[in-house]
Amino acid sequence: MSRSRHLGKIRKRLEDVKSQWVRPARADFSDNESARLATDALLDGGSEAYWRVLSQEGEVDFLSSVEAQYIQAQAREPPCPPDTLGGAEAGPKGLDSSSLQSGTYFPVASEGSEPALLHSWASAEKPYLKEKSSATVYFQTDKHNNIRDLVRRCITRTSQVLVILMDVFTDVEIFCDILEAANKRGVFVCVLLDQGGVKLFQEMCDKVQISDSHLKNISIRSVEGEIYCAKSGRKFAGQIREKFIISDWRFVLSGSYHRNILSKFTGQAVELFDEEFRHLYASSKPVMGLKSPRLVAPVLPGAAPANGRLSSSSGSASDRTSSNPFSGRSAGSHPVPESKQNKTKTKKQTTLWFLMAF
């Protein structure tokens, strides 16, 4: 009597979808234990262990060659050797699916701490909620809106705070726009880079002779993706592939001119990007520039902070700045009578909440 062959979750589904006689099954979004076991084996024992577990589990090779190479290259040892269980042999080489059984697909989803706030305001004070909700998409095929120029125009017209999340940053001209905003206009800039892109960023700085002394109003930090941890304790970090800019906490640009698409969001949608950025910032590490910008309470325009220094931009500058960075008018092109300006200054608070720590 022949024994029925065990099929992994992905392999079984592939055979079902290729057969015209099998009726469609209900969508299954549960974790794939066979895939977890194979990934653990790749981390612990390399390619041979990976293929052995795939064979035992009856599963297909679900990782691309690039993904498998990345996992092996990024694998990190546990801080201390894990305890052996029941006297079983420890070590990565003898692992198979029976020795790796676990009910957890991702043993460690994230090692990040609770998000550290970069600002402090009540819901009614959130600057982006004062804007009308909208979404605009730009494609490179539209010759009237060059995507790279739109990004540069956004940076040029930011008046108080600019936060940027990127995987790789090597554009010298855009870097000059950021340096000018920070050093000439007093804009506070915080850049989060994927850990894998830090070396390329530092190479760019070396080529153009930029050092910490040029980054007095800029914080460059690195961040990792989610952490996958095997049962043995070996782990690897994923990559950050998101790309977006938040300008003055009022609107977001998301996308990439390398990928020929850019989206602009205003209003309620900005809150999601705000929360994502603060979450990533909480687990980031300093690379260059300001090491630890500290939070202060909101200050009235014209009032000097007790310690440290705030941006030279006034609170009313943000209010005068158009939420549309792509309009033909400059940030300060909306004249306001002097009498009204004085009244406005006594009522509005600045949206810049950072006290720089040097």
Short mmCIF file of C-alpha atoms in Angstrom, two decimals:
data_model
loop_
_atom_site.label_atom_id
_atom_site.label_comp_id
_atom_site.label_asym_id
_atom_site.label_seq_id
_atom_site.Cartn_x
_atom_site.Cartn_y
_atom_site.Cartn_z
CA MET A 1 0.00 0.00 0.00
CA SER A 2 1.49 3.33 -1.03
CA ARG A 3 1.69 6.08 1.54
CA SER A 4 0.11 9.45 0.66
CA ARG A 5 2.72 12.17 0.07
CA HIS A 6 2.62 15.11 2.49
CA LEU A 7 2.13 18.43 0.71
CA GLY A 8 3.12 21.78 2.06
CA LYS A 9 0.58 24.56 2.13
CA ILE A 10 1.88 26.41 -0.94
CA ARG A 11 2.54 23.26 -2.97
CA LYS A 12 -0.95 21.92 -2.31
CA ARG A 13 -2.53 25.20 -3.35
CA LEU A 14 -0.46 25.28 -6.54
CA GLU A 15 -1.62 21.79 -7.46
CA ASP A 16 -5.23 22.75 -6.73
CA VAL A 17 -5.18 25.91 -8.84
CA LYS A 18 -3.54 24.07 -11.75
CA SER A 19 -6.22 21.36 -11.75
CA GLN A 20 -9.47 22.13 -13.54
CA TRP A 21 -11.29 19.51 -11.45
CA VAL A 22 -10.66 20.99 -8.01
CA ARG A 23 -13.20 23.51 -6.78
CA PRO A 24 -11.87 26.83 -5.40
CA ALA A 25 -11.20 26.69 -1.68
CA ARG A 26 -11.86 29.42 0.83
CA ALA A 27 -9.03 31.90 1.17
CA ASP A 28 -6.62 30.78 3.90
CA PHE A 29 -4.58 33.55 5.55
CA SER A 30 -3.20 31.45 8.39
CA ASP A 31 0.55 31.18 8.97
CA ASN A 32 2.57 28.64 6.99
CA GLU A 33 4.44 26.51 9.51
CA SER A 34 6.44 24.73 6.80
CA ALA A 35 7.72 28.08 5.52
CA ARG A 36 8.71 29.09 9.03
CA LEU A 37 10.60 25.85 9.60
CA ALA A 38 12.44 26.23 6.28
CA THR A 39 13.35 29.86 7.04
CA ASP A 40 14.67 28.85 10.47
CA ALA A 41 16.73 26.11 8.83
CA LEU A 42 18.19 28.58 6.32
CA LEU A 43 19.19 30.92 9.16
CA ASP A 44 20.70 28.14 11.26
CA GLY A 45 22.15 25.69 8.75
CA GLY A 46 22.36 27.40 5.37
CA SER A 47 21.06 26.28 1.98
CA GLU A 48 21.45 22.54 2.57
CA ALA A 49 19.36 22.64 5.74
CA TYR A 50 16.78 24.80 3.92
CA TRP A 51 16.37 22.29 1.09
CA ARG A 52 16.24 19.37 3.52
CA VAL A 53 13.34 20.89 5.45
CA LEU A 54 11.52 21.74 2.20
CA SER A 55 11.81 18.10 1.16
CA GLN A 56 10.58 16.84 4.52
CA GLU A 57 7.65 19.25 4.54
CA GLY A 58 6.72 18.69 0.90
CA GLU A 59 6.93 22.44 0.30
CA VAL A 60 8.07 24.45 -2.71
CA ASP A 61 11.10 26.73 -2.78
CA PHE A 62 9.26 29.93 -1.84
CA LEU A 63 12.27 32.26 -1.53
CA SER A 64 13.92 33.96 -4.50
CA SER A 65 17.68 33.68 -4.80
CA VAL A 66 18.02 37.34 -3.76
CA GLU A 67 15.87 36.80 -0.66
CA ALA A 68 17.80 33.68 0.38
CA GLN A 69 21.14 35.45 -0.05
CA TYR A 70 19.90 38.44 1.94
CA ILE A 71 18.76 36.28 4.86
CA GLN A 72 22.09 34.47 5.03
CA ALA A 73 24.10 37.68 4.70
CA GLN A 74 22.11 39.47 7.42
CA ALA A 75 21.95 36.56 9.89
CA ARG A 76 23.02 37.52 13.40
CA GLU A 77 23.95 35.30 16.30
CA PRO A 78 21.92 35.44 19.54
CA PRO A 79 23.50 37.50 22.33
CA CYS A 80 24.05 34.30 24.33
CA PRO A 81 23.79 30.59 23.42
CA PRO A 82 20.23 29.29 23.85
CA ASP A 83 19.69 26.61 26.47
CA THR A 84 19.49 23.09 25.14
CA LEU A 85 16.16 21.38 25.61
CA GLY A 86 16.07 17.95 27.26
CA GLY A 87 19.72 17.27 26.53
CA ALA A 88 19.22 17.45 22.77
CA GLU A 89 22.21 18.42 20.68
CA ALA A 90 22.58 22.14 20.15
CA GLY A 91 23.93 23.64 16.97
CA PRO A 92 22.63 24.61 13.59
CA LYS A 93 23.85 21.79 11.40
CA GLY A 94 21.63 18.94 12.51
CA LEU A 95 18.33 20.73 12.36
CA ASP A 96 15.30 19.22 10.67
CA SER A 97 11.59 19.92 10.74
CA SER A 98 10.92 17.56 13.66
CA SER A 99 13.41 19.36 15.93
CA LEU A 100 12.08 22.80 15.12
CA GLN A 101 8.36 22.42 15.80
CA SER A 102 6.89 25.57 17.21
CA GLY A 103 3.49 27.20 17.32
CA THR A 104 4.92 30.61 16.49
CA TYR A 105 5.37 31.83 12.92
CA PHE A 106 7.31 34.98 13.77
CA PRO A 107 8.79 34.40 17.26
CA VAL A 108 9.82 38.05 17.46
CA ALA A 109 7.79 40.47 15.36
CA SER A 110 9.65 43.56 16.48
CA GLU A 111 12.29 44.60 18.98
CA GLY A 112 11.28 48.25 18.93
CA SER A 113 10.27 50.08 22.07
CA GLU A 114 7.18 52.19 22.51
CA PRO A 115 7.21 55.15 20.10
CA ALA A 116 8.90 58.25 21.48
CA LEU A 117 6.91 61.35 20.62
CA LEU A 118 8.59 63.95 18.47
CA HIS A 119 5.84 66.42 19.23
CA SER A 120 3.02 66.88 21.71
CA TRP A 121 -0.35 68.22 20.78
CA ALA A 122 -4.00 67.46 21.37
CA SER A 123 -6.15 66.20 18.52
CA ALA A 124 -7.55 69.66 17.90
CA GLU A 125 -4.00 71.07 17.56
CA LYS A 126 -2.71 68.67 14.91
CA PRO A 127 -1.67 70.91 12.00
CA TYR A 128 -2.62 68.40 9.31
CA LEU A 129 -6.20 68.23 10.59
CA LYS A 130 -6.59 71.89 9.71
CA GLU A 131 -6.13 71.02 6.04
CA LYS A 132 -8.81 69.67 3.74
CA SER A 133 -8.32 65.96 3.03
CA SER A 134 -7.10 65.30 -0.50
CA ALA A 135 -4.99 62.90 -2.53
CA THR A 136 -3.14 63.78 -5.72
CA VAL A 137 -1.07 61.39 -7.85
CA TYR A 138 1.69 62.47 -10.21
CA PHE A 139 3.26 60.28 -12.90
CA GLN A 140 6.51 60.92 -14.74
CA THR A 141 4.65 60.64 -18.04
CA ASP A 142 3.14 64.05 -17.23
CA LYS A 143 5.87 66.27 -18.64
CA HIS A 144 4.41 69.32 -16.88
CA ASN A 145 5.15 67.82 -13.44
CA ASN A 146 8.68 66.47 -13.17
CA ILE A 147 8.57 64.29 -10.05
CA ARG A 148 12.08 65.07 -8.89
CA ASP A 149 11.39 68.79 -9.22
CA LEU A 150 8.20 68.39 -7.18
CA VAL A 151 10.18 66.80 -4.36
CA ARG A 152 12.77 69.57 -4.48
CA ARG A 153 10.07 72.26 -4.51
CA CYS A 154 8.51 70.69 -1.41
CA ILE A 155 11.83 70.86 0.47
CA THR A 156 12.47 74.41 -0.69
CA ARG A 157 9.10 75.64 0.60
CA THR A 158 9.17 73.90 3.98
CA SER A 159 9.39 76.58 6.67
CA GLN A 160 9.76 74.80 10.01
CA VAL A 161 10.11 71.04 10.12
CA LEU A 162 10.91 68.37 7.52
CA VAL A 163 10.93 64.64 8.20
CA ILE A 164 12.14 62.20 5.56
CA LEU A 165 12.08 58.40 5.39
CA MET A 166 14.15 56.73 2.65
CA ASP A 167 15.85 53.44 1.97
CA VAL A 168 18.74 54.89 -0.05
CA PHE A 169 19.76 58.56 -0.23
CA THR A 170 22.50 59.45 -2.74
CA ASP A 171 21.08 62.47 -4.59
CA VAL A 172 23.59 65.27 -3.97
CA GLU A 173 21.36 68.02 -5.35
CA ILE A 174 18.43 67.11 -3.07
CA PHE A 175 20.91 66.87 -0.19
CA CYS A 176 21.94 70.46 -0.97
CA ASP A 177 18.27 71.49 -0.80
CA ILE A 178 18.06 69.91 2.67
CA LEU A 179 21.29 71.55 3.85
CA GLU A 180 20.07 74.92 2.64
CA ALA A 181 16.70 74.51 4.38
CA ALA A 182 18.40 73.59 7.67
CA ASN A 183 21.38 75.94 7.66
CA LYS A 184 19.96 78.98 5.89
CA ARG A 185 16.28 78.95 6.86
CA GLY A 186 16.45 77.25 10.27
CA VAL A 187 14.27 74.28 9.28
CA PHE A 188 14.71 71.28 11.55
CA VAL A 189 15.31 68.16 9.43
CA CYS A 190 15.12 64.53 10.56
CA VAL A 191 16.13 61.86 8.06
CA LEU A 192 15.54 58.16 8.71
CA LEU A 193 17.51 55.80 6.46
CA ASP A 194 17.29 52.05 6.12
CA GLN A 195 20.32 50.55 7.84
CA GLY A 196 21.42 48.98 4.56
CA GLY A 197 21.61 52.39 2.88
CA VAL A 198 23.72 54.14 5.53
CA LYS A 199 27.04 53.25 3.90
CA LEU A 200 26.00 54.79 0.57
CA PHE A 201 24.82 57.95 2.33
CA GLN A 202 28.13 58.27 4.18
CA GLU A 203 30.00 57.75 0.91
CA MET A 204 28.06 60.65 -0.60
CA CYS A 205 28.93 62.86 2.40
CA ASP A 206 32.61 61.95 2.07
CA LYS A 207 32.66 62.79 -1.64
CA VAL A 208 31.17 66.26 -1.10
CA GLN A 209 33.08 66.80 2.16
CA ILE A 210 30.07 67.10 4.45
CA SER A 211 30.66 66.36 8.14
CA ASP A 212 28.79 66.70 11.43
CA SER A 213 29.76 70.37 11.60
CA HIS A 214 27.48 71.03 8.60
CA LEU A 215 24.53 69.20 10.15
CA LYS A 216 23.80 71.35 13.21
CA ASN A 217 20.08 71.46 12.49
CA ILE A 218 19.81 67.99 10.93
CA SER A 219 19.42 64.57 12.52
CA ILE A 220 20.43 61.59 10.36
CA ARG A 221 19.34 58.27 11.86
CA SER A 222 19.18 54.64 10.74
CA VAL A 223 16.37 52.16 11.24
CA GLU A 224 15.87 48.45 10.57
CA GLY A 225 12.82 46.62 9.34
CA GLU A 226 10.93 43.99 11.31
CA ILE A 227 13.07 41.39 13.10
CA TYR A 228 12.62 37.71 12.26
CA CYS A 229 13.98 35.45 15.00
CA ALA A 230 14.43 31.70 14.63
CA LYS A 231 13.79 29.29 17.48
CA SER A 232 17.56 28.94 17.92
CA GLY A 233 17.89 32.67 18.57
CA ARG A 234 19.54 33.58 15.25
CA LYS A 235 17.78 36.46 13.55
CA PHE A 236 17.82 38.93 10.70
CA ALA A 237 16.29 42.35 10.15
CA GLY A 238 14.10 43.22 7.19
CA GLN A 239 14.47 46.31 5.05
CA ILE A 240 12.67 49.65 5.11
CA ARG A 241 11.36 50.28 1.61
CA GLU A 242 8.96 53.11 2.41
CA LYS A 243 9.68 56.57 1.03
CA PHE A 244 7.86 59.65 2.19
CA ILE A 245 8.32 63.26 3.29
CA ILE A 246 6.24 65.17 5.83
CA SER A 247 6.47 68.93 5.43
CA ASP A 248 5.62 71.17 8.40
CA TRP A 249 3.32 68.37 9.69
CA ARG A 250 0.79 69.54 7.10
CA PHE A 251 1.12 67.31 4.04
CA VAL A 252 2.92 64.18 2.83
CA LEU A 253 4.71 63.28 -0.37
CA SER A 254 4.98 59.53 -0.85
CA GLY A 255 6.62 57.65 -3.69
CA SER A 256 9.83 57.88 -5.67
CA TYR A 257 11.03 59.68 -8.77
CA HIS A 258 13.08 56.56 -9.53
CA ARG A 259 9.79 54.66 -9.80
CA ASN A 260 8.04 57.46 -11.69
CA ILE A 261 5.16 57.98 -9.27
CA LEU A 262 4.49 60.45 -6.47
CA SER A 263 1.41 60.91 -4.26
CA LYS A 264 0.53 63.94 -2.18
CA PHE A 265 -1.79 63.63 0.84
CA THR A 266 -3.32 66.31 3.03
CA GLY A 267 -5.72 66.19 5.96
CA GLN A 268 -6.58 63.02 7.90
CA ALA A 269 -4.29 60.72 5.86
CA VAL A 270 -1.22 62.56 7.12
CA GLU A 271 -1.86 61.19 10.61
CA LEU A 272 -1.05 57.65 9.45
CA PHE A 273 2.34 58.76 8.10
CA ASP A 274 2.95 60.77 11.27
CA GLU A 275 2.34 57.69 13.42
CA GLU A 276 4.49 55.46 11.20
CA PHE A 277 7.37 57.90 11.30
CA ARG A 278 7.23 58.20 15.10
CA HIS A 279 7.10 54.41 15.42
CA LEU A 280 10.23 54.00 13.29
CA TYR A 281 11.97 56.92 14.99
CA ALA A 282 11.53 55.20 18.36
CA SER A 283 13.75 52.30 17.25
CA SER A 284 16.24 54.35 15.20
CA LYS A 285 19.90 55.00 15.97
CA PRO A 286 21.92 58.18 15.35
CA VAL A 287 24.27 58.23 12.36
CA MET A 288 25.25 61.88 11.83
CA GLY A 289 24.17 65.33 12.96
CA LEU A 290 21.98 65.87 16.03
CA LYS A 291 22.03 62.82 18.26
CA SER A 292 18.94 63.37 20.38
CA PRO A 293 16.54 66.23 19.63
CA ARG A 294 14.47 66.73 22.80
CA LEU A 295 10.82 67.66 23.14
CA VAL A 296 9.71 70.98 24.58
CA ALA A 297 6.32 72.50 25.20
CA PRO A 298 4.86 74.78 22.55
CA VAL A 299 6.10 78.35 22.72
CA LEU A 300 4.46 81.55 21.67
CA PRO A 301 5.94 83.28 18.63
CA GLY A 302 8.66 85.65 19.72
CA ALA A 303 9.14 84.00 23.12
CA ALA A 304 12.61 82.62 23.81
CA PRO A 305 12.88 79.03 25.10
CA ALA A 306 14.34 78.54 28.54
CA ASN A 307 17.22 76.37 27.30
CA GLY A 308 18.67 75.60 23.91
CA ARG A 309 17.52 77.08 20.65
CA LEU A 310 14.55 76.93 18.37
CA SER A 311 14.46 77.40 14.63
CA SER A 312 14.63 81.00 13.49
CA SER A 313 11.39 80.51 11.58
CA SER A 314 8.45 82.21 13.28
CA GLY A 315 5.23 80.42 14.09
CA SER A 316 3.27 82.51 11.63
CA ALA A 317 5.49 81.37 8.79
CA SER A 318 3.88 77.97 8.83
CA ASP A 319 0.45 79.51 8.71
CA ARG A 320 1.41 81.66 5.75
CA THR A 321 2.93 78.70 3.93
CA SER A 322 0.65 77.22 1.32
CA SER A 323 -0.15 73.54 1.89
CA ASN A 324 0.39 73.06 -1.82
CA PRO A 325 4.14 72.92 -2.47
CA PHE A 326 3.60 72.77 -6.21
CA SER A 327 1.83 76.07 -6.69
CA GLY A 328 3.59 78.81 -8.56
CA ARG A 329 3.45 81.23 -5.63
CA SER A 330 6.20 81.26 -3.03
CA ALA A 331 5.69 80.41 0.63
CA GLY A 332 5.51 84.04 1.65
CA SER A 333 3.49 85.36 -1.26
CA HIS A 334 0.23 85.92 0.66
CA PRO A 335 0.46 89.48 1.99
CA VAL A 336 -1.27 90.20 5.30
CA PRO A 337 -1.86 93.72 6.63
CA GLU A 338 0.45 94.55 9.53
CA SER A 339 -2.41 95.17 11.98
CA LYS A 340 -3.86 91.73 11.26
CA GLN A 341 -0.43 90.13 11.56
CA ASN A 342 -0.01 91.49 15.08
CA LYS A 343 -3.41 90.15 16.13
CA THR A 344 -2.66 86.79 14.55
CA LYS A 345 0.68 86.46 16.34
CA THR A 346 -0.96 86.74 19.74
CA LYS A 347 -3.39 83.92 18.96
CA LYS A 348 -1.37 81.32 17.07
CA GLN A 349 1.33 79.09 18.43
CA THR A 350 4.27 77.76 16.50
CA THR A 351 4.08 74.18 15.28
CA LEU A 352 7.78 73.62 15.86
CA TRP A 353 8.19 71.62 19.05
CA PHE A 354 11.89 70.73 19.01
CA LEU A 355 14.63 71.90 21.33
CA MET A 356 17.97 71.13 19.74
CA ALA A 357 20.49 69.26 21.83
CA PHE A 358 24.05 69.69 20.61
#
